[in-house]
Short mmCIF file of N, CA and C in Angstrom, two decimals:
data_model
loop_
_atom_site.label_atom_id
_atom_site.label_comp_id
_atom_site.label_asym_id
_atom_site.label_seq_id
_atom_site.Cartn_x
_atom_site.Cartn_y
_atom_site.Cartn_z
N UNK A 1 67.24 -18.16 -43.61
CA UNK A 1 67.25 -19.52 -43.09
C UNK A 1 68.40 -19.67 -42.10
N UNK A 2 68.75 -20.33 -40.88
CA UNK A 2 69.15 -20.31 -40.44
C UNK A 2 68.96 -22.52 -39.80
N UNK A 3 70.32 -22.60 -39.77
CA UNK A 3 70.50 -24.67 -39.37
C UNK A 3 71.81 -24.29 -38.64
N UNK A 4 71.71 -25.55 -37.76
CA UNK A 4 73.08 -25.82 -37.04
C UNK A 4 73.85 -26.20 -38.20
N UNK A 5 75.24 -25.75 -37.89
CA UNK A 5 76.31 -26.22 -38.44
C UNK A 5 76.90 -27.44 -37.68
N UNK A 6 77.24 -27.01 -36.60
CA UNK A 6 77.75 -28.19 -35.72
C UNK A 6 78.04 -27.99 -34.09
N UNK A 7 78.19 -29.30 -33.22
CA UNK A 7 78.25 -29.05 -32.27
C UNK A 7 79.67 -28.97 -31.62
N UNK A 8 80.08 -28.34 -30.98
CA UNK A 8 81.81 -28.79 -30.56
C UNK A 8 81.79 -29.67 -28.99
N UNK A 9 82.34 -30.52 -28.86
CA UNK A 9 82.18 -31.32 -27.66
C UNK A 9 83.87 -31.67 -27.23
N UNK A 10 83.96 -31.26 -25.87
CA UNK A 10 85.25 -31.63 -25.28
C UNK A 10 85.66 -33.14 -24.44
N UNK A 11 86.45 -34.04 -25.39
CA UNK A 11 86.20 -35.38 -24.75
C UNK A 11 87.56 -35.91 -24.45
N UNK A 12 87.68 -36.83 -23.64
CA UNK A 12 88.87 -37.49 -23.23
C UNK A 12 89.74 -37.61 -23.80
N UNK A 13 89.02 -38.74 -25.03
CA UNK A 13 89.45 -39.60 -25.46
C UNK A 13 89.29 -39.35 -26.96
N UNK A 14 89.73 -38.64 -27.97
CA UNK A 14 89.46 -38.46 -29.68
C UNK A 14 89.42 -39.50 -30.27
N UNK A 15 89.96 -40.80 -30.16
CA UNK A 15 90.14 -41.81 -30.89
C UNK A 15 88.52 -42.43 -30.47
N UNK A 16 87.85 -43.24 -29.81
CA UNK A 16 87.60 -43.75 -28.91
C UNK A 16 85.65 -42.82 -29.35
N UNK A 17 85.97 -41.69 -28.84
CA UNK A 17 84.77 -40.82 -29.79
C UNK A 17 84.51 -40.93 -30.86
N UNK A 18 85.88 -40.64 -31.85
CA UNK A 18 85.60 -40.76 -33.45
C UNK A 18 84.84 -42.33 -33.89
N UNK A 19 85.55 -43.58 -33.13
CA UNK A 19 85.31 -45.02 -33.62
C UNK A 19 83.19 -45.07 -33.23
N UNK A 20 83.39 -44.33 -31.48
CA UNK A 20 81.98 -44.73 -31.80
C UNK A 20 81.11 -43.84 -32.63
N UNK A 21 81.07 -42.12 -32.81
CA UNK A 21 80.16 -41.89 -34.08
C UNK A 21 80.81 -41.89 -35.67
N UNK A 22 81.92 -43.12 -35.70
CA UNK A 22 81.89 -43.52 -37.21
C UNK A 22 81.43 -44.74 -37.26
N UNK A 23 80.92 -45.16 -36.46
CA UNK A 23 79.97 -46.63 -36.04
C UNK A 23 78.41 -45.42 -36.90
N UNK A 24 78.03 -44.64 -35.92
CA UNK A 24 76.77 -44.16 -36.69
C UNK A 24 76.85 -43.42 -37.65
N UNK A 25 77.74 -42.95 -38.15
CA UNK A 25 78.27 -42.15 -39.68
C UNK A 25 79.31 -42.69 -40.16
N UNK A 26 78.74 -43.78 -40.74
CA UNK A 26 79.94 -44.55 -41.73
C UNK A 26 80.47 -43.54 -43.08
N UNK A 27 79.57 -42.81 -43.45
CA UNK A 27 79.24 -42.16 -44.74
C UNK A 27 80.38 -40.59 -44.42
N UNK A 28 80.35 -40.12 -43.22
CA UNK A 28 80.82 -38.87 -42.77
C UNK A 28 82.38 -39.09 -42.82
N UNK A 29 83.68 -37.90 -42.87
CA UNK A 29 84.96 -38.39 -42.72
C UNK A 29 85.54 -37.21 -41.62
N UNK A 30 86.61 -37.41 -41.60
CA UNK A 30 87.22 -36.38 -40.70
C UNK A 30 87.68 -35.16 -41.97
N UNK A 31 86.84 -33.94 -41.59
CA UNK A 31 87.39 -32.78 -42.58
C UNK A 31 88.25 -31.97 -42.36
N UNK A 32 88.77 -31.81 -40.98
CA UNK A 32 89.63 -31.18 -40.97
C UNK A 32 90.67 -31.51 -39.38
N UNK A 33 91.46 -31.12 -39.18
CA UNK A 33 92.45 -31.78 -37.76
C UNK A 33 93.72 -30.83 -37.36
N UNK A 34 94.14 -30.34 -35.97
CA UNK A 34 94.70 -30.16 -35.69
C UNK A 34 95.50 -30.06 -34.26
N UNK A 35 96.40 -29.46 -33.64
CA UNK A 35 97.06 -28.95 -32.57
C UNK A 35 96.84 -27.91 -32.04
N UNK A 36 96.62 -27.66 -30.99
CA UNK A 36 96.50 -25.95 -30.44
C UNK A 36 96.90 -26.28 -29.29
N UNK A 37 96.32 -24.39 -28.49
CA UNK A 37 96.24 -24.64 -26.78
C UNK A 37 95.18 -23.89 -27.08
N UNK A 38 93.93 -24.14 -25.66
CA UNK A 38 93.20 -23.92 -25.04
C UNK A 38 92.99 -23.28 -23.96
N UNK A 39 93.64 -21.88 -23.66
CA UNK A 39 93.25 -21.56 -22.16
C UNK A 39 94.78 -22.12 -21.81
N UNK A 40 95.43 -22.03 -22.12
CA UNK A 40 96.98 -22.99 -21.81
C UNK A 40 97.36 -24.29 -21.76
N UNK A 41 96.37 -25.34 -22.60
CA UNK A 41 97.01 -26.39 -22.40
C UNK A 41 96.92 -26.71 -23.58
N UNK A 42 97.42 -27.37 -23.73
CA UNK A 42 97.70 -28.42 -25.46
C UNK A 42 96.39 -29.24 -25.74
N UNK A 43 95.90 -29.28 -27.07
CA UNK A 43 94.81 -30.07 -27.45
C UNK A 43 94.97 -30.93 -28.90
N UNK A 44 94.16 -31.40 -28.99
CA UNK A 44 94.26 -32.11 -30.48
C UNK A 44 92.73 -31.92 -30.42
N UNK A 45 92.28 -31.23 -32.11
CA UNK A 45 91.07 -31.43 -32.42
C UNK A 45 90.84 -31.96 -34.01
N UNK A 46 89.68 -31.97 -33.67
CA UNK A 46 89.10 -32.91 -35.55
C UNK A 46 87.47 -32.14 -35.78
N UNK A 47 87.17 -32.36 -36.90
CA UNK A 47 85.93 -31.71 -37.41
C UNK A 47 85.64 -33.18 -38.09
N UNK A 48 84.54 -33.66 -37.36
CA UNK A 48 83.94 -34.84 -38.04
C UNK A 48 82.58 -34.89 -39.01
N UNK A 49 82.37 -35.15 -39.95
CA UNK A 49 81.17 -34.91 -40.47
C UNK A 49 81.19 -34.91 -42.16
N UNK A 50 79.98 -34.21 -42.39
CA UNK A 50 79.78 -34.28 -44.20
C UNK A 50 80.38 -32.74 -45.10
N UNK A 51 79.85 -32.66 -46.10
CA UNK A 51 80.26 -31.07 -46.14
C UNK A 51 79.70 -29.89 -45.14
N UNK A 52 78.35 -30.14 -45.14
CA UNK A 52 77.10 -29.37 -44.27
C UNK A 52 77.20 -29.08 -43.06
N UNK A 53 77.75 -30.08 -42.62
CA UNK A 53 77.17 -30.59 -40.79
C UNK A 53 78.78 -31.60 -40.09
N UNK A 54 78.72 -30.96 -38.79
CA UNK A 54 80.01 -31.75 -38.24
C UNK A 54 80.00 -31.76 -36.96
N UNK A 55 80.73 -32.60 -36.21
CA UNK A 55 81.00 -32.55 -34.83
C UNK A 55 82.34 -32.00 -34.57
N UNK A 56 82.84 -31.02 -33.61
CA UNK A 56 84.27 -31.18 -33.25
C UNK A 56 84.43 -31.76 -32.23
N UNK A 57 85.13 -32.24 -32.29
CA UNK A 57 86.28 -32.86 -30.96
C UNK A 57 86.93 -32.15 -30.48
N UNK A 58 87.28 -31.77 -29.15
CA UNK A 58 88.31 -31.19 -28.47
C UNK A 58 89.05 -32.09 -27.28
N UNK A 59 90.05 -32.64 -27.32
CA UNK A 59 90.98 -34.06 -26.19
C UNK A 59 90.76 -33.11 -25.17
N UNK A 60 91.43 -33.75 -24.32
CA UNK A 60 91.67 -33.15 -23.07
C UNK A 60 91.24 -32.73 -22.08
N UNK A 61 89.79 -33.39 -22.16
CA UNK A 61 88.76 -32.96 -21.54
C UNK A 61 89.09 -33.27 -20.11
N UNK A 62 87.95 -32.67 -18.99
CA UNK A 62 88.62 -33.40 -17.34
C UNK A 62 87.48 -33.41 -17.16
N UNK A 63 87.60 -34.33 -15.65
CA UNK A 63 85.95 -34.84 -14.67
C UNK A 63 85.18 -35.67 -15.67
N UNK A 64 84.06 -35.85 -14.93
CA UNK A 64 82.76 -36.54 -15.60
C UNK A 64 81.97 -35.21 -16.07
N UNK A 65 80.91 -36.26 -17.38
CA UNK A 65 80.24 -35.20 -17.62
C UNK A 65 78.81 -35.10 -16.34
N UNK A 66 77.86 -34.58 -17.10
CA UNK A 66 76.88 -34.09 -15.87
C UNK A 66 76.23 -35.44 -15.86
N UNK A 67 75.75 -35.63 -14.69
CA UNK A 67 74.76 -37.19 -14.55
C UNK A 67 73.65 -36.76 -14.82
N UNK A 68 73.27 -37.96 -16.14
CA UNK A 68 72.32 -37.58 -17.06
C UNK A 68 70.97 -38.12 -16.35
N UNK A 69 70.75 -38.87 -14.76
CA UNK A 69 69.76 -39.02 -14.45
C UNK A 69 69.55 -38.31 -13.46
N UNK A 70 69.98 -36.58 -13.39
CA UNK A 70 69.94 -36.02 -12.38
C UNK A 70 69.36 -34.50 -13.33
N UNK A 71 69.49 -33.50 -12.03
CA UNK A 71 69.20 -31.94 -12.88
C UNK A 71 70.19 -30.96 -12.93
N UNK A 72 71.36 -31.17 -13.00
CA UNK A 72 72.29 -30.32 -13.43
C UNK A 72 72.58 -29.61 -14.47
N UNK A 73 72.53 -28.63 -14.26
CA UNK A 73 72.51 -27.44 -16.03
C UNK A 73 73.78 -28.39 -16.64
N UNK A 74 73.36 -28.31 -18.07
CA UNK A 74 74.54 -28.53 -19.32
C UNK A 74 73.56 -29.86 -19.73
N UNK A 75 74.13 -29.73 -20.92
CA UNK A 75 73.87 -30.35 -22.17
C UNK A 75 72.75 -31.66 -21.63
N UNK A 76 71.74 -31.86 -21.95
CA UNK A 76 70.73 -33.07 -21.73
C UNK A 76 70.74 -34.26 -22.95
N UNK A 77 70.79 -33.64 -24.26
CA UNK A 77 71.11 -34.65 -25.21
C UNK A 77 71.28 -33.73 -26.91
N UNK A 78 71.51 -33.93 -27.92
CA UNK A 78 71.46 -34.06 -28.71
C UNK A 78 71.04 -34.98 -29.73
N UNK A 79 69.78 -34.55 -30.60
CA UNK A 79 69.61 -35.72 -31.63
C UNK A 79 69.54 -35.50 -33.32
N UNK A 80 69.54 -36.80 -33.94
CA UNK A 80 69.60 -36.68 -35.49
C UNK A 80 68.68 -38.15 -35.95
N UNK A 81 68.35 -37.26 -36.89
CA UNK A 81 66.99 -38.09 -37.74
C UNK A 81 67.95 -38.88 -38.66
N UNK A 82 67.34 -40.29 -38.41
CA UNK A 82 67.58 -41.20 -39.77
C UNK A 82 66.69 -42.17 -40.12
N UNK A 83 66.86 -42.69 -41.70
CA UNK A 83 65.79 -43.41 -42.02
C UNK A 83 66.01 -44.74 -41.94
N UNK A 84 67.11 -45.26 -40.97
CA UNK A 84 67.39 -46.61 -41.04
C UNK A 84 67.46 -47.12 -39.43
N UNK A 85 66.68 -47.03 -38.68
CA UNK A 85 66.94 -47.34 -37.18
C UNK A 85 67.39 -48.75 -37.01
N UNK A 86 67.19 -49.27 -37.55
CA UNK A 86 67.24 -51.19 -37.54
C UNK A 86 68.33 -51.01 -38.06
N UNK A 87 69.03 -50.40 -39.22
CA UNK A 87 70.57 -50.69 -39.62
C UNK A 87 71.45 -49.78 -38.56
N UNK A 88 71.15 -48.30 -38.17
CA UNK A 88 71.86 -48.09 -37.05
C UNK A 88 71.73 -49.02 -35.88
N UNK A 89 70.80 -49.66 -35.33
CA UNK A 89 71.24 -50.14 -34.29
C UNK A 89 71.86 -51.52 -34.42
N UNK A 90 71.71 -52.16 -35.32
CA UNK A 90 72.59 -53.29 -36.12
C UNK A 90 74.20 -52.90 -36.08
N UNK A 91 74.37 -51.91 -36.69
CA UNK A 91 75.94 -51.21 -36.70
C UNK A 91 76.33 -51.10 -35.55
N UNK A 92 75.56 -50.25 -34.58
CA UNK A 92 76.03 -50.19 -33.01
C UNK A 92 76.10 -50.96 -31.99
N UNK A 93 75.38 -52.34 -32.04
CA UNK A 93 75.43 -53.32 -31.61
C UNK A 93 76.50 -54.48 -31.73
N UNK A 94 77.08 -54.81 -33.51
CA UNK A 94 78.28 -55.50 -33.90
C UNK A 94 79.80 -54.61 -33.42
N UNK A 95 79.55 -53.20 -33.04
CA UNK A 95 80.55 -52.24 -32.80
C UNK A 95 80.72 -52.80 -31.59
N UNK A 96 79.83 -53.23 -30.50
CA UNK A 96 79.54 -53.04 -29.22
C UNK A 96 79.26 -52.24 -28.71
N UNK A 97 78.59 -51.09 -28.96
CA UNK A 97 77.70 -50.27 -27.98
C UNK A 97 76.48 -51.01 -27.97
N UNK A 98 75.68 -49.99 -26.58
CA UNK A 98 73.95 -50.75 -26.73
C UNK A 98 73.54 -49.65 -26.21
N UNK A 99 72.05 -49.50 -26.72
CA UNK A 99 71.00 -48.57 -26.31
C UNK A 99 71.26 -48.39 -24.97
N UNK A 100 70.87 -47.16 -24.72
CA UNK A 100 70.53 -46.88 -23.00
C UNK A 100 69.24 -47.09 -22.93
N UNK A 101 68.73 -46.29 -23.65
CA UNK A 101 66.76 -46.46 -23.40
C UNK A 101 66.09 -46.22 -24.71
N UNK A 102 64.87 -46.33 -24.52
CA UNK A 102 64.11 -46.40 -26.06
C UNK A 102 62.79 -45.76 -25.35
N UNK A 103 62.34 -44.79 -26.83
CA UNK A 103 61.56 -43.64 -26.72
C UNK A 103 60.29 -44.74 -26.08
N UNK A 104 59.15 -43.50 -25.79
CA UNK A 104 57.77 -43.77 -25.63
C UNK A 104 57.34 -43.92 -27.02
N UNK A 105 56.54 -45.49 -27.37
CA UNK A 105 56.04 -46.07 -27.71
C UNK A 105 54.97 -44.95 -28.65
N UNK A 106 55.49 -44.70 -30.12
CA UNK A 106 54.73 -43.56 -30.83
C UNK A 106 54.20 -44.32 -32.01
N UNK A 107 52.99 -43.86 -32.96
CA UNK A 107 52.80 -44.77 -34.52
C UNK A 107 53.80 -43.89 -35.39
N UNK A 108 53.97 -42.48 -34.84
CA UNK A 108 54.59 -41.77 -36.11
C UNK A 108 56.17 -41.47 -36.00
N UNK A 109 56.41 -42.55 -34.98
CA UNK A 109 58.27 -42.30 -34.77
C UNK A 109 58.67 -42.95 -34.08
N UNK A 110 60.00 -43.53 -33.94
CA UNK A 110 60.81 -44.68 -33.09
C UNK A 110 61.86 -44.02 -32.89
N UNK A 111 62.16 -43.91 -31.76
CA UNK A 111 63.54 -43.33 -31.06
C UNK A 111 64.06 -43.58 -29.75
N UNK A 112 65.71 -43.76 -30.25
CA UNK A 112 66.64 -44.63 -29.11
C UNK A 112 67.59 -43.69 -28.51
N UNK A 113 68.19 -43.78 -27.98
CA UNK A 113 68.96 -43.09 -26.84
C UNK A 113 70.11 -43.88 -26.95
N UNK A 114 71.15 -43.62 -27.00
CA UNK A 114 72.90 -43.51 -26.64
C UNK A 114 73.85 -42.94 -25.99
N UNK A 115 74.48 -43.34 -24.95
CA UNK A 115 75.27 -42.46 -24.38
C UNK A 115 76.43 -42.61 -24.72
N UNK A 116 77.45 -41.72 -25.44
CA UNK A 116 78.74 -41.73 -26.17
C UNK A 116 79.99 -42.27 -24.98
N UNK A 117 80.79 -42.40 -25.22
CA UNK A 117 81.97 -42.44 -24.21
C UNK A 117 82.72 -41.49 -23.05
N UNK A 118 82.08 -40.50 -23.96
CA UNK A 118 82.61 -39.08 -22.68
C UNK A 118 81.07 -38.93 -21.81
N UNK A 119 80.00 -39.33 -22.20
CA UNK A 119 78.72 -39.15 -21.29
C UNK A 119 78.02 -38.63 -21.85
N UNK A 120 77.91 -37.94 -23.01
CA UNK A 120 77.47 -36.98 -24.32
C UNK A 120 75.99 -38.60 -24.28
N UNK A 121 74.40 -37.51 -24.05
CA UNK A 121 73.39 -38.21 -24.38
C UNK A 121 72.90 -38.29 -25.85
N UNK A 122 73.04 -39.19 -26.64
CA UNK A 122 72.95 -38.66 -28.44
C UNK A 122 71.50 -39.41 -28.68
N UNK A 123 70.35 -38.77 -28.78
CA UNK A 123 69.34 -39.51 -29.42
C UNK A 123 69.06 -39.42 -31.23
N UNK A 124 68.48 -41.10 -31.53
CA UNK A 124 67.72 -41.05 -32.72
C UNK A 124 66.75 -41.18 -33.33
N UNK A 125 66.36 -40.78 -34.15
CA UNK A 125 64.80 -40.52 -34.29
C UNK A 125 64.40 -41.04 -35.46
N UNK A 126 63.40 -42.11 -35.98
CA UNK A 126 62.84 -42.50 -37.13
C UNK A 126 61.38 -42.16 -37.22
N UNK A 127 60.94 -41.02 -38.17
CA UNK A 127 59.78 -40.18 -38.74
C UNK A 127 58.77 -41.46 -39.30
N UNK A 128 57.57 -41.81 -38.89
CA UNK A 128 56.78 -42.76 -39.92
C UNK A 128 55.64 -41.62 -40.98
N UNK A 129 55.68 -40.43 -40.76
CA UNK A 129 55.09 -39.32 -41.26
C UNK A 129 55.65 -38.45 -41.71
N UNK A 130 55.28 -37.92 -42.91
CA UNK A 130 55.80 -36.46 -43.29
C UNK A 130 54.83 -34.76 -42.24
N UNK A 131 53.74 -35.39 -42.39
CA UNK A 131 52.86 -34.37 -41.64
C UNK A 131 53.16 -34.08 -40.30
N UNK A 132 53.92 -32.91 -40.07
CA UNK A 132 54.22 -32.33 -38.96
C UNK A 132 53.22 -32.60 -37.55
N UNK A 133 52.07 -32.45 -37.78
CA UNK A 133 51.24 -32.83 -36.50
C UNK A 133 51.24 -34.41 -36.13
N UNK A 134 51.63 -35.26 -37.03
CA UNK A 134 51.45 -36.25 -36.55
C UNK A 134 53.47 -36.48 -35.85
N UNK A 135 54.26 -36.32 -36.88
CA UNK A 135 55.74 -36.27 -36.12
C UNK A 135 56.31 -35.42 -34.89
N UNK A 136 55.47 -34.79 -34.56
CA UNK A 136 55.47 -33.76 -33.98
C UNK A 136 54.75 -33.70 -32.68
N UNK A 137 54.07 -34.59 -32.69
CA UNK A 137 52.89 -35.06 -31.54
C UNK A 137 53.24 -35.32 -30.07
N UNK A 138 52.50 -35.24 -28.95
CA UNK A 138 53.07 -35.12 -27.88
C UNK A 138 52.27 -36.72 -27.29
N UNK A 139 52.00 -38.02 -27.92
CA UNK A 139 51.15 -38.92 -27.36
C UNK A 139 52.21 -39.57 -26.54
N UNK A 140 52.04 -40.13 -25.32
CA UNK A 140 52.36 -40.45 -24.48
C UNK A 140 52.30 -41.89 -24.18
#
């Protein structure tokens, strides 16, 4: 068997990242944190997440990320399944973030789009099926 463990993402701002995905992982904590260098410069990082699964942080990031309405190689989005879309977007809304866009109109799934603070595209996904052909479906 083989699952992601986690993704590592290099962002500006650590504070600022952490507040908005502990807006969507209230439940997740910071597991681990430290100081380094990178290639020669000084960083601060964190491992955010559950036991299983985590994000790292890396500060110090530079430039913009890639413009996500264009075709430039690197990262297009990342997403995670949950069973509460109406309470995540409730949480992210009293936080003050707001959707960027919202999926094509499916019976067997609802999914929103977020763009994090460093430019990081994070989608989410709510399953109305267990049966793979129907969650899985390409209807348009």
């Amino acid at each position: 068997m083989m699952r992601l463990e986690h993704v590592n993402l290099v962002v500006r701002d650590i504070e600022k990242t952490l507040h908005f995905y502990q807006t969507i992982f209230p439940e997740w904590k910071v597991r681990a944190e430290g100081r380094g260098t990178w290639l020669d410069k000084p960083r601060q990082w964190i491992h955010f997440g559950d036991d299983y699964h985590y994000i790292a942080f890396s500060d110090n990031g530079e430039g913009e990320n890639r413009d996500l309405s264009g075709h430039q190689t690197g990262l297009g989005h990342f997403a995670y399944v949950t069973d509460d879309m109406d309470g995540l977007i409730l949480r992210l809304t009293r936080a003050g973030y707001s959707i960027d866009k919202v999926g094509v109109e499916n019976p067997f799934r609802r999914n929103i789009y977020l763009v994090d603070p460093n430019g990081f595209e994070v989608e989410f996904v709510q399953y109305f099926s267990e049966k793979p052909e129907e969650r899985n479906n390409t209807l348009t």
